[in-house]
Short mmCIF file of C-alpha atoms in Angstrom, two decimals:
data_model
loop_
_atom_site.label_atom_id
_atom_site.label_comp_id
_atom_site.label_asym_id
_atom_site.label_seq_id
_atom_site.Cartn_x
_atom_site.Cartn_y
_atom_site.Cartn_z
CA MET A 26 0.00 0.00 0.00
CA ARG A 27 1.25 3.50 -0.83
CA PRO A 28 2.14 5.86 2.03
CA HIS A 29 -0.31 8.76 2.47
CA ASP A 30 2.37 11.44 2.02
CA ARG A 31 5.20 11.11 -0.47
CA THR A 32 7.26 13.33 -2.74
CA LEU A 33 8.40 12.47 -6.25
CA ARG A 34 11.42 14.56 -7.23
CA SER A 35 13.04 15.19 -10.58
CA GLN A 36 16.22 13.44 -9.44
CA ASP A 37 14.17 10.36 -8.50
CA VAL A 38 12.65 10.20 -11.97
CA CYS A 39 16.02 10.70 -13.67
CA ARG A 40 17.65 8.03 -11.52
CA GLU A 41 14.82 5.60 -12.34
CA VAL A 42 15.08 6.14 -16.10
CA LEU A 43 18.88 5.96 -16.27
CA GLY A 44 19.07 2.94 -13.97
CA LEU A 45 16.50 1.05 -16.02
CA LEU A 46 18.25 1.71 -19.33
CA GLU A 47 21.75 1.02 -18.02
CA THR A 48 20.59 -2.32 -16.59
CA THR A 49 18.53 -3.52 -19.55
CA LEU A 50 20.75 -2.28 -22.39
CA GLY A 51 23.82 -3.80 -20.77
CA TRP A 52 26.26 -1.78 -22.87
CA THR A 53 29.99 -1.94 -22.31
CA SER A 54 31.99 0.82 -23.99
CA ARG A 55 35.48 0.20 -25.32
CA SER A 56 36.08 3.92 -25.29
CA ALA A 57 37.59 5.54 -22.21
CA VAL A 58 36.18 8.89 -23.31
CA VAL A 59 32.55 7.99 -24.15
CA THR A 60 31.34 5.58 -21.48
CA SER A 61 28.09 3.63 -21.81
CA SER A 62 26.66 5.66 -18.91
CA LEU A 63 27.45 8.94 -20.69
CA LEU A 64 26.00 7.70 -23.97
CA ILE A 65 22.73 6.69 -22.31
CA ARG A 66 22.51 10.11 -20.67
CA LEU A 67 22.98 11.80 -24.02
CA LEU A 68 20.32 9.62 -25.65
CA VAL A 69 17.81 10.32 -22.89
CA ARG A 70 18.60 14.04 -23.03
CA ALA A 71 18.04 14.07 -26.81
CA ALA A 72 14.77 12.15 -26.37
CA ALA A 73 13.49 14.48 -23.66
CA GLU A 74 13.90 17.58 -25.83
CA MET A 75 13.08 15.82 -29.10
CA ARG A 76 16.39 16.90 -30.62
CA SER A 77 19.19 15.06 -32.35
CA LEU A 78 22.07 13.43 -30.47
CA SER A 79 24.60 15.66 -32.24
CA ALA A 80 22.68 18.81 -31.23
CA ILE A 81 22.78 17.77 -27.57
CA VAL A 82 26.52 17.10 -27.78
CA GLN A 83 27.15 20.55 -29.24
CA ASP A 84 25.25 22.18 -26.37
CA ALA A 85 27.16 20.30 -23.64
CA GLN A 86 30.56 21.22 -22.21
CA ASN A 87 31.38 17.99 -20.37
CA VAL A 88 31.07 15.79 -23.47
CA PRO A 89 33.56 14.65 -26.15
CA SER A 90 33.05 15.42 -29.83
CA ALA A 91 29.92 14.45 -31.73
CA GLU A 92 32.01 12.13 -33.93
CA ALA A 93 33.37 10.28 -30.88
CA VAL A 94 29.83 9.85 -29.54
CA ARG A 95 28.49 8.67 -32.89
CA THR A 96 31.33 6.19 -33.36
CA THR A 97 30.89 4.74 -29.87
CA LEU A 98 27.15 4.37 -30.39
CA HIS A 99 27.62 2.36 -33.58
CA GLU A 100 30.28 0.20 -31.90
CA MET A 101 27.96 -0.75 -29.06
CA LEU A 102 24.85 -1.37 -31.14
CA PRO A 103 24.31 -4.77 -32.78
CA LYS A 104 24.38 -5.02 -36.56
CA THR A 105 20.70 -5.91 -37.06
CA THR A 106 17.34 -4.93 -35.62
CA ASP A 107 16.65 -8.60 -34.79
CA GLU A 108 19.61 -8.57 -32.41
CA LEU A 109 18.52 -5.31 -30.78
CA LEU A 110 14.86 -6.27 -30.27
CA PRO A 111 15.31 -8.56 -27.21
CA THR A 112 17.18 -5.78 -25.42
CA LEU A 113 14.48 -3.20 -26.14
CA THR A 114 11.59 -5.48 -25.21
CA GLY A 115 13.42 -6.26 -21.97
CA ALA A 116 13.48 -2.51 -21.25
CA LEU A 117 9.78 -2.22 -22.11
CA HIS A 118 8.96 -5.04 -19.69
CA ALA A 119 11.20 -3.84 -16.86
CA ARG A 120 8.50 -1.93 -14.97
CA LEU A 121 5.33 -3.86 -15.78
CA PRO A 122 3.06 -4.43 -12.77
CA GLU A 123 2.88 -8.09 -11.72
CA ALA A 124 -0.92 -7.84 -11.67
CA LEU A 125 -1.01 -7.60 -15.48
CA ALA A 126 -0.09 -11.30 -15.74
CA ARG A 127 -2.75 -12.52 -13.32
CA ARG A 128 -5.47 -12.79 -15.96
CA PRO A 129 -5.84 -12.30 -19.73
CA ARG A 130 -5.96 -8.67 -20.87
CA THR A 131 -7.42 -6.69 -23.72
CA MET A 132 -4.63 -5.70 -26.12
CA ALA A 133 -4.38 -3.44 -29.16
CA VAL A 134 -2.10 -3.63 -32.19
CA ASP A 135 -1.34 -0.91 -34.69
CA LEU A 136 1.23 0.08 -37.30
CA HIS A 137 3.09 3.37 -36.90
CA LEU A 138 4.77 4.98 -39.92
CA LYS A 139 7.68 7.44 -39.71
CA PRO A 140 8.08 9.30 -43.03
CA TYR A 141 11.45 8.98 -44.72
CA TYR A 142 12.54 11.41 -47.45
CA GLY A 143 15.92 9.95 -48.35
CA ASP A 144 16.91 7.62 -51.17
CA ARG A 145 14.91 4.44 -50.70
CA GLY A 146 17.16 2.54 -53.08
CA THR A 147 20.19 2.94 -50.81
CA THR A 148 18.34 2.60 -47.49
CA SER A 149 17.50 -0.77 -45.96
CA GLY A 150 14.70 -1.53 -43.53
CA THR A 151 12.10 0.77 -45.09
CA TYR A 152 8.42 0.18 -45.74
CA ARG A 153 6.51 1.23 -48.86
CA GLY A 154 2.98 2.44 -48.13
CA GLN A 155 0.29 4.81 -49.31
CA HIS A 156 1.25 8.42 -49.95
CA LYS A 157 1.39 10.30 -46.67
CA ALA A 158 3.22 13.45 -45.49
CA GLY A 159 4.79 13.89 -48.92
CA THR A 160 6.29 10.41 -49.28
CA LYS A 161 5.50 6.74 -49.82
CA THR A 162 8.59 5.52 -47.96
CA PHE A 163 8.60 5.01 -44.22
CA PHE A 164 10.31 3.38 -41.32
CA ALA A 165 7.45 1.33 -39.90
CA TYR A 166 6.90 -0.13 -36.43
CA ALA A 167 4.13 -2.35 -35.10
CA THR A 168 3.37 -2.16 -31.40
CA LEU A 169 1.29 -4.11 -28.91
CA LEU A 170 -0.46 -2.19 -26.13
CA VAL A 171 -1.99 -3.83 -23.05
CA ILE A 172 -5.05 -1.99 -21.73
CA ASP A 173 -5.97 -2.21 -18.06
CA LYS A 174 -8.08 0.50 -16.41
CA GLY A 175 -6.06 3.38 -17.77
CA HIS A 176 -2.72 1.60 -17.38
CA THR A 177 -1.69 1.30 -21.01
CA TYR A 178 1.76 -0.23 -21.34
CA THR A 179 3.55 -0.86 -24.64
CA VAL A 180 4.64 -4.49 -24.32
CA GLY A 181 5.58 -5.35 -27.90
CA LEU A 182 7.62 -3.62 -30.59
CA VAL A 183 8.55 -4.91 -34.06
CA PRO A 184 10.04 -3.07 -37.06
CA VAL A 185 8.10 -3.76 -40.24
CA VAL A 186 9.44 -4.01 -43.79
CA ASN A 187 7.79 -4.82 -47.09
CA GLY A 188 7.08 -8.48 -47.70
CA GLN A 189 6.28 -9.40 -44.10
CA GLU A 190 3.07 -11.31 -43.52
CA GLN A 191 0.74 -9.70 -40.99
CA SER A 192 0.51 -13.02 -39.17
CA GLU A 193 4.30 -12.95 -38.65
CA ILE A 194 4.06 -9.48 -37.12
CA LEU A 195 1.21 -10.48 -34.80
CA ARG A 196 3.00 -13.66 -33.76
CA ALA A 197 6.17 -11.76 -32.88
CA LEU A 198 4.26 -9.17 -30.82
CA LEU A 199 2.23 -11.74 -28.91
CA GLU A 200 5.33 -13.83 -28.24
CA GLN A 201 7.06 -10.79 -26.74
CA ALA A 202 4.09 -10.33 -24.40
CA ALA A 203 3.91 -14.04 -23.57
CA ALA A 204 7.58 -13.98 -22.55
CA VAL A 205 6.58 -12.06 -19.41
CA GLY A 206 3.39 -14.04 -18.77
CA LEU A 207 0.92 -11.68 -20.47
CA ARG A 208 -2.08 -13.36 -22.06
CA CYS A 209 -4.45 -11.87 -24.61
CA ARG A 210 -8.16 -11.92 -23.83
CA CYS A 211 -9.16 -9.95 -26.92
CA LEU A 212 -7.11 -8.31 -29.65
CA LEU A 213 -8.29 -4.96 -31.02
CA LEU A 214 -7.08 -4.34 -34.57
CA ASP A 215 -7.58 -1.58 -37.11
CA ARG A 216 -9.00 -2.11 -40.59
CA GLY A 217 -5.50 -2.59 -42.01
CA PHE A 218 -5.58 -6.14 -40.63
CA TYR A 219 -8.85 -6.99 -42.37
CA ALA A 220 -7.43 -9.69 -44.64
CA ALA A 221 -8.49 -13.31 -45.07
CA THR A 222 -5.03 -14.75 -44.35
CA THR A 223 -4.67 -12.68 -41.17
CA ILE A 224 -8.14 -13.61 -39.92
CA ALA A 225 -7.53 -17.28 -40.72
CA TRP A 226 -4.31 -17.20 -38.67
CA LEU A 227 -6.04 -15.54 -35.71
CA GLN A 228 -8.86 -18.10 -35.78
CA ALA A 229 -6.44 -21.03 -36.14
CA ASN A 230 -4.64 -19.81 -33.00
CA ASN A 231 -7.93 -19.25 -31.16
CA ILE A 232 -7.27 -15.54 -30.63
CA SER A 233 -10.39 -13.48 -30.00
CA PHE A 234 -10.45 -10.23 -31.95
CA VAL A 235 -12.49 -7.20 -32.95
CA MET A 236 -11.72 -5.13 -36.05
CA PRO A 237 -13.75 -2.82 -38.30
CA MET A 238 -15.23 -4.53 -41.33
CA ILE A 239 -14.38 -2.97 -44.68
CA ARG A 240 -17.35 -2.04 -46.84
CA ARG A 241 -17.17 -3.78 -50.20
CA GLY A 242 -19.74 -4.44 -52.89
CA GLU A 243 -22.80 -2.60 -54.15
CA ALA A 244 -25.57 -1.22 -51.97
CA GLY A 245 -29.07 -2.05 -53.21
CA ASN A 246 -32.55 -0.83 -52.39
CA ASP A 247 -32.97 -3.72 -49.98
CA GLU A 248 -30.75 -6.27 -48.30
CA ALA A 249 -31.26 -8.89 -51.02
CA GLU A 250 -29.84 -6.56 -53.66
CA CYS A 251 -26.67 -5.75 -51.72
CA THR A 252 -23.43 -7.51 -52.62
CA GLY A 253 -20.27 -8.18 -50.61
CA THR A 254 -20.39 -6.61 -47.16
CA ALA A 255 -22.47 -3.57 -48.20
CA GLY A 256 -25.63 -5.09 -46.74
CA PHE A 257 -24.25 -4.93 -43.19
CA PHE A 258 -23.93 -1.14 -43.46
CA ARG A 259 -27.62 -0.44 -44.11
CA ARG A 260 -29.18 1.92 -41.59
CA ASP A 261 -31.83 -0.61 -40.61
CA ARG A 262 -29.29 -3.30 -39.70
CA HIS A 263 -28.21 -4.00 -36.12
CA GLY A 264 -27.32 -7.00 -33.99
CA TRP A 265 -25.25 -10.01 -35.01
CA ASP A 266 -24.79 -11.95 -38.26
CA GLN A 267 -22.11 -13.96 -40.06
CA HIS A 268 -20.13 -13.39 -43.21
CA THR A 269 -18.14 -15.89 -45.29
CA TRP A 270 -15.89 -15.09 -48.19
CA VAL A 271 -13.17 -16.67 -50.31
CA ALA A 272 -9.93 -14.82 -51.00
CA ARG A 273 -7.05 -15.55 -53.38
CA PRO A 274 -4.07 -13.80 -51.76
CA ARG A 275 -1.02 -12.85 -53.78
CA ARG A 276 2.57 -13.39 -52.74
CA GLY A 277 5.51 -12.42 -54.92
CA GLY A 278 3.09 -11.46 -57.68
CA ARG A 279 1.53 -14.93 -57.79
CA LYS A 280 -1.87 -16.06 -56.59
CA GLN A 281 -1.84 -18.41 -53.62
CA PRO A 282 -4.38 -21.16 -52.81
CA ALA A 283 -7.85 -19.88 -51.96
CA VAL A 284 -8.56 -19.05 -48.31
CA THR A 285 -12.12 -19.31 -46.97
CA VAL A 286 -12.98 -17.53 -43.73
CA THR A 287 -16.15 -16.91 -41.73
CA VAL A 288 -16.44 -14.13 -39.18
CA ASP A 289 -19.12 -12.98 -36.77
CA VAL A 290 -20.45 -9.57 -37.79
CA CYS A 291 -21.48 -7.07 -35.12
CA MET A 292 -23.61 -4.11 -36.21
CA ALA A 293 -23.80 -1.42 -33.54
CA PRO A 294 -26.61 1.03 -34.38
CA ARG A 295 -26.14 4.80 -34.55
CA GLU A 296 -29.14 7.08 -34.66
CA GLY A 297 -29.70 8.43 -38.16
CA GLU A 298 -26.48 6.90 -39.49
CA ALA A 299 -25.12 3.63 -40.82
CA PRO A 300 -24.18 1.21 -38.03
CA LEU A 301 -20.64 0.62 -36.82
CA VAL A 302 -19.75 -2.76 -38.31
CA PHE A 303 -17.11 -5.02 -36.78
CA ALA A 304 -15.67 -8.40 -37.76
CA CYS A 305 -15.33 -10.46 -34.60
CA HIS A 306 -14.23 -13.86 -33.39
CA GLY A 307 -14.53 -15.57 -30.01
CA ILE A 308 -16.42 -12.75 -28.32
CA GLN A 309 -20.12 -12.35 -27.66
CA ARG A 310 -21.41 -9.11 -26.17
CA SER A 311 -24.14 -6.66 -27.04
CA PRO A 312 -23.42 -4.46 -30.07
CA GLY A 313 -23.16 -1.42 -27.80
CA GLU A 314 -20.60 -3.20 -25.60
CA ILE A 315 -18.56 -4.20 -28.65
CA ALA A 316 -18.49 -0.58 -29.85
CA GLU A 317 -17.44 0.58 -26.39
CA LEU A 318 -14.74 -2.11 -26.20
CA TYR A 319 -13.32 -1.11 -29.57
CA ARG A 320 -13.29 2.54 -28.55
CA SER A 321 -10.57 1.67 -26.04
CA ARG A 322 -8.30 0.74 -28.98
CA PHE A 323 -7.75 4.43 -29.63
CA GLN A 324 -5.51 4.48 -26.58
CA ILE A 325 -2.82 3.03 -28.85
CA GLU A 326 -3.14 6.16 -31.00
CA THR A 327 -2.63 8.18 -27.82
CA SER A 328 0.47 6.13 -27.02
CA TYR A 329 1.97 7.12 -30.40
CA ARG A 330 1.35 10.81 -29.75
CA GLN A 331 2.93 10.47 -26.32
CA MET A 332 5.85 8.49 -27.73
CA HIS A 333 6.68 11.43 -29.98
CA GLU A 334 7.18 13.61 -26.89
CA GLY A 335 10.24 11.48 -26.11
CA LEU A 336 11.51 10.67 -29.60
CA ALA A 337 14.93 12.04 -30.53
CA ARG A 338 15.31 13.41 -34.03
CA THR A 339 17.59 11.78 -36.57
CA CYS A 340 18.32 11.69 -40.28
CA THR A 341 20.34 8.47 -40.15
CA LYS A 342 19.75 5.67 -42.62
CA SER A 343 20.52 3.03 -39.97
CA PRO A 344 17.39 1.04 -39.10
CA VAL A 345 19.14 -0.13 -35.90
CA VAL A 346 19.70 3.42 -34.61
CA ARG A 347 16.16 4.41 -35.56
CA LEU A 348 14.73 1.38 -33.73
CA LEU A 349 16.81 2.28 -30.67
CA LEU A 350 15.41 5.82 -30.58
CA VAL A 351 11.83 4.59 -30.98
CA GLY A 352 12.41 1.97 -28.28
CA ILE A 353 13.78 4.55 -25.83
CA ALA A 354 10.75 6.78 -26.49
CA PHE A 355 8.36 3.96 -25.62
CA VAL A 356 10.42 3.06 -22.54
CA LEU A 357 10.15 6.65 -21.29
CA ARG A 358 6.41 6.53 -21.77
CA ASN A 359 6.17 3.19 -19.93
CA VAL A 360 8.12 4.66 -17.01
CA TRP A 361 5.69 7.60 -16.93
CA VAL A 362 2.72 5.20 -16.82
CA TRP A 363 4.43 3.15 -14.09
CA LEU A 364 5.16 6.22 -11.95
CA HIS A 365 1.52 7.24 -12.11
CA GLY A 366 0.37 3.77 -11.15
CA THR A 367 2.82 3.25 -8.29
CA GLN A 368 3.70 6.73 -6.98
CA LEU A 369 1.06 9.26 -7.95
CA ALA A 370 -2.22 7.33 -8.04
CA LYS A 371 -4.83 7.61 -5.31
CA GLY A 372 -6.16 4.46 -3.66
CA HIS A 373 -5.17 0.90 -4.43
CA GLY A 374 -6.39 -2.29 -6.08
CA ASP A 375 -9.61 -1.89 -8.06
CA GLU A 376 -10.21 1.52 -6.47
CA ILE A 377 -7.16 3.17 -7.98
CA GLU A 378 -7.59 6.70 -9.30
CA LEU A 379 -4.97 8.07 -11.70
CA ARG A 380 -4.05 11.74 -11.38
CA HIS A 381 -2.26 12.66 -14.59
CA GLU A 382 -2.53 16.36 -13.80
CA LEU A 383 0.15 15.92 -11.12
CA MET A 384 2.80 15.09 -13.72
CA ARG A 385 2.06 15.36 -17.40
CA LEU A 386 4.45 13.53 -19.67
CA ARG A 387 5.94 16.83 -20.85
CA ARG A 388 6.73 17.76 -17.24
CA MET A 389 8.59 14.49 -16.76
CA MET A 390 10.63 15.27 -19.87
CA ARG A 391 11.46 18.73 -18.51
CA TRP A 392 12.63 17.16 -15.26
CA LEU A 393 14.96 14.87 -17.20
CA MET A 394 16.36 17.84 -19.10
CA ILE A 395 16.99 19.80 -15.89
CA GLU A 396 18.82 16.96 -14.18
CA LEU A 397 20.87 15.90 -17.21
CA ASP A 398 21.84 19.45 -18.13
CA GLN A 399 23.61 19.73 -14.78
CA GLU A 400 25.55 16.51 -15.40
CA LEU A 401 26.41 17.25 -19.01
CA GLY A 402 27.37 20.86 -18.42
CA ALA A 403 24.81 22.49 -20.68
CA ILE A 404 25.93 25.77 -22.21
CA THR A 405 23.93 28.55 -20.54
CA CYS A 406 25.54 31.65 -22.04
CA VAL A 407 26.82 32.94 -25.37
CA HIS A 408 29.84 35.23 -25.70
CA VAL A 409 29.54 37.89 -28.39
CA SER A 410 32.55 39.91 -29.54
CA ASN A 411 31.97 43.08 -31.56
CA LEU A 412 35.15 43.69 -33.59
CA GLU A 413 36.05 47.21 -34.73
CA GLY A 414 35.60 47.76 -38.40
CA ALA A 415 33.23 44.83 -38.79
CA SER A 416 30.48 45.53 -41.27
CA ALA A 417 27.01 45.97 -39.83
#
């Protein structure tokens, strides 16, 4: 049980973040100048202000050159993202409450795209998607979020490249969660996962899910005239039904054997509008409850916005460095969630009341900047010399 009176200080938060990363990353520097401890401090400082590592080095007096820092970072990082992933997932799991593993939890999966404007032909680890933010090339990451009464922890992280099957991505994320005893009660997915092969894999592995159904086919004057899934979107439809279809997926430009799937269809009515239509499996609730359950999936969108408040900037082509920066951003967010659940919340057990107003995520980032600036010797003045004869 929490004590009635307690004080959370900026130095406590900084010590928690640095200790977690130093323990889980397990780096050992071969450089006597740039130690692993210093490098982690620089990375956290860059994340907290959402600036590049080189910019932080330039603004610090007690730090070697930017080239020395960059070289040491690349020496300590593994060569591939697959080698780095276990380390980052270990950091994500370091502060998970034990109660999360006591029973199956609702989880959400989504794909996050970071626009990339460099030469795709000379850059590995990129993902080709629909035109967005002035480009079709991205560094893409899939994440798994566990949802429990406001405690939303990121428990899975996977970089995504073209050619990966969605089932492979889901398997990797769920295996990362299972490694710390987390079980999925229901998986909330966006419409990007509405594919026959993905649904068939979920059903074969007995994973309950809810995802929006995509409207396809022609809408007729009555239900009998509708084709595809269009009939489920009629304003007079509500309740439960089933839908079966046959798909011929393509892989490598060639058609694969036909896949037949059947899903439960939930139609949640909306006054004066078409119903909210969901493809479901292994879950039976009222349509209103299904709509309310799916609404909680948008917390993963919130987690992406919050992640960006701790994401260092970079223009590197290295997918390993980019994954590291994204991983650190999610770790910082997880620590923030953990601090609210263990230090700042009111009550305990099922009566817990979160009080985010006590420490917004941006405030935690400012605290990290204040503490690290003292250690790194942040430049706090600028000397200006006006030379005689200089042109105005």
